[in-house]
Amino acid sequence: MANGFHLLPKKLPANSLNKLRNPFCKSLCSHHVENPPNPPQPTAEPTTADPHDQTHSRHEQVRKLRILLQNNRTDTARRLLKSLLPSSSPSDLFSLFSLSSPSLKTTFSNLFLSICADSNLPDQATVVYQLMKNDNVYLDLSSFNAFLESLVRSGQYQKTLDLFNEVVCSGVRVDKFTFGKAVQAAVKLEDLERGMGILTDMKRLGVRANGFVYNVLIGGLCKEKRVEDARKLFDEMIRKRVAANRVTYNTLIDGYCKAGDLEEAFRVRVRMKEENVEPSIVTFNTLLSGVCRGKRMEEVKRVLEEMNSYGFVPDGVTFSIIFDGHSRCGNVEAAVDLFDEVIKKGVQINGYTCSILLNGLCKEGKVDKAEEILRKLIENGLVPTEVIYNTIVNGYCRAGEMDKALSTVEQMEIHGLKPSCITFNTLISKFCDSGNMVEATEWVKKMAGRGVAPDSQTYNILIDGYGRCCQFESCFQILEEMESNGVKPNVVSYGSLVNRLCKDGRLLEAEITLRDMINRGVLPNAQIYNMLIDGHCTAGKMKDAFRFFDEMKTSGIVPTVVTHNSLIHGLCKKGRLVEAEELALQIESEGLKPDVITYNSILSGYSDLQNTEKAMELYERMKNAGIKPTLKTFHPLISVCSKDGVVLMEKVVQEMLQINLTPDRPIYNECIHCYSKHGDVQKVLALYEEMVDCGIQPDKTTYNSLITARFKEGKLQEVKVLFDEMKARGLVPNADTYSILIKGHCDLNDCSGAYLLYREMLENGYLLDISSCNELVSGLRKQGRLKETQLILSEMSIIKGVDDWCTNEDLSAGAKM
């Protein structure tokens, strides 16, 4: 393999690359390659120095350099040339040496390039490379590899690939190190297909990939959660007898852990032992992270024991992982116990580990305990960080203990830490959540007074807060204030405002806000359009909802499942089920999948139309599509099935119980209503008792069904008990309750009781429906209660108009009274 090459001259015609029949050109040269930037002009010499003396000094240094290279004293020459870099530009040194020693230009140039690269000076190295290219200097491959390494080290991945492509397409046969840097750059750019393509080209040219190349690609695949593809590459690596090292195994274990496949992660660990590859603390921390993320805390002890058997002592990362695991499981007591054990052992807790522990405690509402632990750690020498204090502040804010939150901010300042935007935003957000906009605004002023400028998040919190309070004028003022303070409103700023306007039914203003947003150069996203579409669907304005839907697609914004679900829900509420189902099919044609919300909306539509057959058909389709029903699926389904009888309703309820869904109040109410309607009083009472035993409080609907059931038994005393109990629970009887009571008393020939209830109903502002009114009047008339009959007819005449309430027969009877 050649270890050096001539670079293509700068002015080589572009199409000449295609004439070089190199197998790489097809796969690599499809990417545009730009020449490195032209070398900068020599920097001006300091005005305080004598230019003549400086020029003389440089010439002298170059002369010494020439002598050293002539005598093969490369190490000394390297040190001399490196010392010249800070005071001389690369182009100056290159020009001086080229003029004075043209025969040594190649040696000097390659040395110069490698020095710049090894000194982490990629920009200077780029200048030298360009100068060598312009002069068609023979480039040593080792110098070029050092140059690529420096580019990768400095994060210039695209330039790395461009130079790699340029060299390979010029017909140069590079080595595995060069390929490795190209693969690494591609993976860093998250272009795995390109990285895999380079590996393929290596194989085609007979260049054997080393462990570094495989490790980089396996790491990239695992990062993108393509762990099975990573495993295939690992298996290929083993087949080709490329030694898998600790990095390989750790990467694969991490990939499986993050994919949630802990069994495979442990199998890889077993193989690692079988191959005698020594683990590191990273190996065990990775496994711990997997079991903790998977909430399998019972396996933590096993991993720690194996870790200890290899002589590794748990570090701050180890404890951070375990603290986080206990927090995920909601077992903060275990986290505190572990903390006490760690402190007793004299293990130092760093700021990161501390913040993980405190965050877990704060999430569980144990903020006082978190602060107690922080005090103990500070006493033991921990220097608290801004992150730690922000965690405590956030915890107190979430708990609603604002005095303690503000006290923590003071403690933060006592320890010499300046509250940041995050600190203030946490406080302001809590005041906004509680609707205390005066205090929120006051803290924005305090924030500015302490030298912390409000950021876009601060303003967005205020916009959302004012929006919740329906103070929309203040929202618009905040937008203007943002602009005047040099903070550009973003899509979140406008999104908060549009969302609140839509929820308040101010749809015209929401649309005006959308237009203003677009005019100011802020492009709306799918969420903004979803808010507008949902707002118009909720208001029943389906034409406008579809207008926004069309505008969304015209603007190149792809509708989401949420978009379609809003439209489907709106159509179903209008009874337009055929259109709703057509739109559901459109979801699939656009590469999306209908979700449980899609099916629930259409099910509700069929339930409202009392179409049991269609509802059951859709329910079966839903299950066949692999979508797990929710309680909101069974609400409309049980409702519509109960109208067809008890048998179908019970079948659906059993299916609900089989998938481990616990009935809620609407489910109990539907079942109780169904049994009540069909006269099965024993099941009504049994379900009611079960409901209460489960801690579910009955509501007006529950009592209405219970009262109906008791009337069917003819038990007026039990009805009275239920009615009194209902009131005692603070449940104010509604029109349905009174209608059921009045009708029930009439059916049992207790018109006196029915009349008293009628009077109570009227006093509470409810009107009796026409059917119940006719039944009450008829019953009173039969009992000779003509005075009460006349009064009812008179009241109904004044309130609603007699013709709306009573028949002609009732009128004639009333006229005779």
mmCIF file of N, CA and C in Angstrom, residues 136 169 381-382 402 461 546 570 626 654 660-661 733 789 810:
data_model
loop_
_atom_site.group_PDB
_atom_site.id
_atom_site.type_symbol
_atom_site.label_atom_id
_atom_site.label_comp_id
_atom_site.label_asym_id
_atom_site.label_seq_id
_atom_site.Cartn_x
_atom_site.Cartn_y
_atom_site.Cartn_z
ATOM 1 N N ASN A 136 1.083 21.066 -5.464
ATOM 2 C CA ASN A 136 1.150 19.658 -5.873
ATOM 3 C C ASN A 136 2.253 18.920 -5.113
ATOM 4 N N CYS A 169 -11.354 9.639 -4.286
ATOM 5 C CA CYS A 169 -11.779 9.762 -5.681
ATOM 6 C C CYS A 169 -10.635 10.159 -6.613
ATOM 7 N N GLY A 381 -19.146 18.885 53.507
ATOM 8 C CA GLY A 381 -18.218 19.443 52.529
ATOM 9 C C GLY A 381 -18.744 19.594 51.119
ATOM 10 N N LEU A 382 -19.997 19.190 50.856
ATOM 11 C CA LEU A 382 -20.534 19.360 49.506
ATOM 12 C C LEU A 382 -20.732 20.836 49.198
ATOM 13 N N MET A 402 -44.881 28.153 48.804
ATOM 14 C CA MET A 402 -44.135 29.238 48.182
ATOM 15 C C MET A 402 -43.199 29.952 49.167
ATOM 16 N N ILE A 461 -44.539 31.774 29.811
ATOM 17 C CA ILE A 461 -45.242 31.414 31.060
ATOM 18 C C ILE A 461 -46.292 32.478 31.384
ATOM 19 N N PHE A 546 -62.546 22.308 8.733
ATOM 20 C CA PHE A 546 -61.969 21.723 7.510
ATOM 21 C C PHE A 546 -61.207 22.764 6.690
ATOM 22 N N GLY A 570 -65.648 15.803 15.942
ATOM 23 C CA GLY A 570 -66.605 16.846 15.561
ATOM 24 C C GLY A 570 -67.698 16.319 14.641
ATOM 25 N N GLY A 626 -55.593 -4.654 16.956
ATOM 26 C CA GLY A 626 -54.600 -4.700 18.028
ATOM 27 C C GLY A 626 -54.624 -3.492 18.938
ATOM 28 N N GLN A 654 -68.113 -8.177 30.959
ATOM 29 C CA GLN A 654 -67.179 -9.269 31.222
ATOM 30 C C GLN A 654 -65.893 -9.106 30.416
ATOM 31 N N ASN A 660 -58.601 -6.445 32.555
ATOM 32 C CA ASN A 660 -58.128 -5.783 33.790
ATOM 33 C C ASN A 660 -58.443 -4.295 33.858
ATOM 34 N N LEU A 661 -59.583 -3.910 33.327
ATOM 35 C CA LEU A 661 -60.039 -2.524 33.471
ATOM 36 C C LEU A 661 -61.003 -2.464 34.647
ATOM 37 N N PRO A 733 -81.067 17.664 43.684
ATOM 38 C CA PRO A 733 -81.880 16.949 42.685
ATOM 39 C C PRO A 733 -82.055 17.791 41.419
ATOM 40 N N THR A 789 -105.184 21.110 40.571
ATOM 41 C CA THR A 789 -105.134 20.964 39.111
ATOM 42 C C THR A 789 -105.181 22.326 38.450
ATOM 43 N N ASP A 810 -107.482 18.089 29.249
ATOM 44 C CA ASP A 810 -107.091 18.718 30.515
ATOM 45 C C ASP A 810 -107.637 20.131 30.599
#
